[in-house]
Coordinates of C-alpha atoms in Angstrom, one line a residue:
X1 CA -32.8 179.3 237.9
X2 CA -29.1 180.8 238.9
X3 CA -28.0 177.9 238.2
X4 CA -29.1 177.5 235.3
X5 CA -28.0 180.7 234.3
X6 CA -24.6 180.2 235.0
X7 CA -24.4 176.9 233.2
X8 CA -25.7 178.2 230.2
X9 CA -22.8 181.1 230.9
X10 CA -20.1 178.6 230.9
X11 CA -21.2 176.1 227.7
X12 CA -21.5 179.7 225.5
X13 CA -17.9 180.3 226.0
X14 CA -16.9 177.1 225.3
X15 CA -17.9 174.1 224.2
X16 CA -18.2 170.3 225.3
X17 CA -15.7 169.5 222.5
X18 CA -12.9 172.1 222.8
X19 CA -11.8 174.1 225.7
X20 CA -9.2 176.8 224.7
X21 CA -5.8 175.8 226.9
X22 CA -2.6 177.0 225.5
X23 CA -4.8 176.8 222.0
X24 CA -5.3 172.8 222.6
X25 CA -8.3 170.8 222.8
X26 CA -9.4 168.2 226.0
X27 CA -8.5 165.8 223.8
X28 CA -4.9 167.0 222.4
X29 CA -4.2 167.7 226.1
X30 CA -4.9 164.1 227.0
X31 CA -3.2 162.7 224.8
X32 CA 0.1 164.4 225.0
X33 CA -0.4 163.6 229.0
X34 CA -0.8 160.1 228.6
X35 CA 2.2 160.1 225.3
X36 CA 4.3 161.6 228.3
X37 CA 3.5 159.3 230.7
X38 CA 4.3 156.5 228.5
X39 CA 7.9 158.1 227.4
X40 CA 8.7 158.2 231.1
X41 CA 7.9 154.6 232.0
X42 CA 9.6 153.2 228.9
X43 CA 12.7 155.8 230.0
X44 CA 12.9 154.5 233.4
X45 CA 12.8 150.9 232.6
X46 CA 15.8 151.3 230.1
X47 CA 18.2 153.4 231.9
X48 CA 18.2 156.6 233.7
X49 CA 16.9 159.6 233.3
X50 CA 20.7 161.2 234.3
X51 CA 23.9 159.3 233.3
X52 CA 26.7 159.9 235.0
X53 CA 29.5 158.5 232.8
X54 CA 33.0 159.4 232.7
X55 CA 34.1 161.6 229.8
X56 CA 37.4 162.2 228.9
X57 CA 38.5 165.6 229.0
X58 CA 41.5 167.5 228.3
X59 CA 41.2 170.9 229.6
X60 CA 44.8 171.9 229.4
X61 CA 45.1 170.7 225.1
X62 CA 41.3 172.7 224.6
X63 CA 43.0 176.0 226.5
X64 CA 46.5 175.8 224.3
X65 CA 44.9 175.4 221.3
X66 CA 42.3 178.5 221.6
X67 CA 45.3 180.6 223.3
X68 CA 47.5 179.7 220.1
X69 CA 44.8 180.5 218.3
X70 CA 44.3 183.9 220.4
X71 CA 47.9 184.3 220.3
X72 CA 47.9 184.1 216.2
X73 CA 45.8 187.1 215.5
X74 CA 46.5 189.6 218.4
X75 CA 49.8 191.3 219.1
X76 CA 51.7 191.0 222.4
X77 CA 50.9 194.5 224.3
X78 CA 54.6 194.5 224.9
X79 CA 55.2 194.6 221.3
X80 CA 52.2 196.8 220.1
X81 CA 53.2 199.5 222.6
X82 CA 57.0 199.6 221.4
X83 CA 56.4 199.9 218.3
X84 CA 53.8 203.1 218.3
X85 CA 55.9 204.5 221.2
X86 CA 59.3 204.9 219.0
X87 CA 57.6 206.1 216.1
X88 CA 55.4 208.9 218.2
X89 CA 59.3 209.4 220.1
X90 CA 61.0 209.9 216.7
X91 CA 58.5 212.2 215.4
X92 CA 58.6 214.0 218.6
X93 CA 62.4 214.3 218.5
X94 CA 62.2 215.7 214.5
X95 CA 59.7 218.5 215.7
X96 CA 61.5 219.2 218.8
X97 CA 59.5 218.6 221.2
X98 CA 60.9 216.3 223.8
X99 CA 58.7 215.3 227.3
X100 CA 60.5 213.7 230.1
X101 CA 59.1 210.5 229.1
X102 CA 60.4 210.2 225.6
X103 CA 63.6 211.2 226.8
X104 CA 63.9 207.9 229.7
X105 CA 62.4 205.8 226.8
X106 CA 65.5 206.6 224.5
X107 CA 67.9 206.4 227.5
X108 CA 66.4 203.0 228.6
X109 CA 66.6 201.6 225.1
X110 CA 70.0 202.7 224.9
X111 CA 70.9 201.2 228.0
X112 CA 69.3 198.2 226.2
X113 CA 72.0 198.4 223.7
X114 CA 69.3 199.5 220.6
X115 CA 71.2 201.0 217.6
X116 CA 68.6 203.5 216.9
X117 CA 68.4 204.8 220.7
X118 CA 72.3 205.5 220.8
X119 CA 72.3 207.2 217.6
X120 CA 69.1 209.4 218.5
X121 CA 70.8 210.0 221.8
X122 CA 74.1 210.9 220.2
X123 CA 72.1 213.5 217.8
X124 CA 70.0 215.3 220.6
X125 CA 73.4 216.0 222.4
X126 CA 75.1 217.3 219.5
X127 CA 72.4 219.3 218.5
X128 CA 71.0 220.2 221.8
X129 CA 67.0 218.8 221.2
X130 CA 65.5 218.0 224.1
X131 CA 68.6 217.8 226.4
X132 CA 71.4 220.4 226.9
X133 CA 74.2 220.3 224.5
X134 CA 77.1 218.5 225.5
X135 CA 79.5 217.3 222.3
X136 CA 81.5 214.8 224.9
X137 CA 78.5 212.9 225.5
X138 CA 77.5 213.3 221.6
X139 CA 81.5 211.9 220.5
X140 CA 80.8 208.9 222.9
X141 CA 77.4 208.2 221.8
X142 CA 78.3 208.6 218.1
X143 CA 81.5 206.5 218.7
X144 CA 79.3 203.4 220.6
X145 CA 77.1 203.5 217.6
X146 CA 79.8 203.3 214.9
X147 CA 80.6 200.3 217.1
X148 CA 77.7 199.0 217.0
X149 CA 78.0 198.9 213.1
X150 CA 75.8 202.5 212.2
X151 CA 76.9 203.3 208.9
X152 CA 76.6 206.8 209.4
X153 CA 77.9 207.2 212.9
X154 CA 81.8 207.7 211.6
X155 CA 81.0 210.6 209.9
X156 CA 79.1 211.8 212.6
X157 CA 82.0 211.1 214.9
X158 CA 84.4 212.7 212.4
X159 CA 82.0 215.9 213.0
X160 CA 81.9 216.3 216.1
X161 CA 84.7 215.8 217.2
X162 CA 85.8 218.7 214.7
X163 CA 83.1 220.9 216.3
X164 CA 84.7 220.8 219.7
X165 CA 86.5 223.1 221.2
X166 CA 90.4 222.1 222.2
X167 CA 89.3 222.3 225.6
X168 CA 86.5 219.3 225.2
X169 CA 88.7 217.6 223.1
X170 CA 91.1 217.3 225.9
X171 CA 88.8 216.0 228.4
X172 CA 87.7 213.1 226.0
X173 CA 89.2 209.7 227.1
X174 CA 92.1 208.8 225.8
X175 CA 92.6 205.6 223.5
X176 CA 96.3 204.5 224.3

């Protein structure tokens, strides 16, 4: 009579025709066993299952032409920073205010041979911004910079060297 019970139990949940498995009937779940079955035989006969043929590759051509790519619509950091850093140095140099770094960035574009540099250089001596004032140093600054073909530099030159004392102007090299 248990027995019976629990047999009844099992048909009320489900019945002879369907059995809920992942949502598919006995029947849908034999058939896709059997459909898989057949699709590995007839796989296995032809060729197998993992194919290990050679494909040409060209690592090296795929990498330059995503780093070109890469190299197209970024800016070099080398670049990026220089640019921002002598704008941010100028504007430091106009309100007066001078760090330590700003000041080796100027000296080691000037030593670089940058127009700009030597003429900002030559202007902070002569007028005393960030450094001390020393009109010698400003004279030879001005004077490279004229060289170097800064329009404005003769007249700067002109300047300072008529704001010297006879003193400095004595100590300045002498062009014979």
């Amino acid at each position: 009579m248990l027995r019976n019970v629990i047999a009844g139990l099992i048909l009320s949940f489900c019945s002879v025709s369907q059995v809920f498995a992942f949502g598919l009937t006995v029947d849908q779940m034999y058939r896709n066993l059997v459909g898989t079955e057949q699709s590995v035989k007839q796989t296995s006969s032809k060729e197998p299952m993992l194919s290990f043929k050679k494909v040409d590759s060209k690592p090296e051509a795929i990498w330059q032409e995503r780093n070109a790519h890469f190299e197209k619509r970024t800016q070099k950091p080398a670049e990026f920073e220089t640019e921002n850093q002598w704008s941010d140095i100028v504007i430091a140099v106009k309100k007066g205010k001078v760090s330590p770094f700003d000041l080796a960035e100027i000296r080691r574009l000037s030593e670089h041979e940058n127009a700009e540099a030597i003429e900002l250089l030559a202007w902070m001596y002569a007028t005393g911004t960030g450094l001390r004032q020393d009109l010698q140093k400003s004279y030879t600054y001005y004077l490279q910079a004229a060289h170097m073909g800064v329009p404005s530099a003769y007249d700067n030159v002109r300047a300072v060297y008529r704001a010297m004392s006879p003193d400095q102007r004595a100590s300045l090299p002498s062009f014979q």
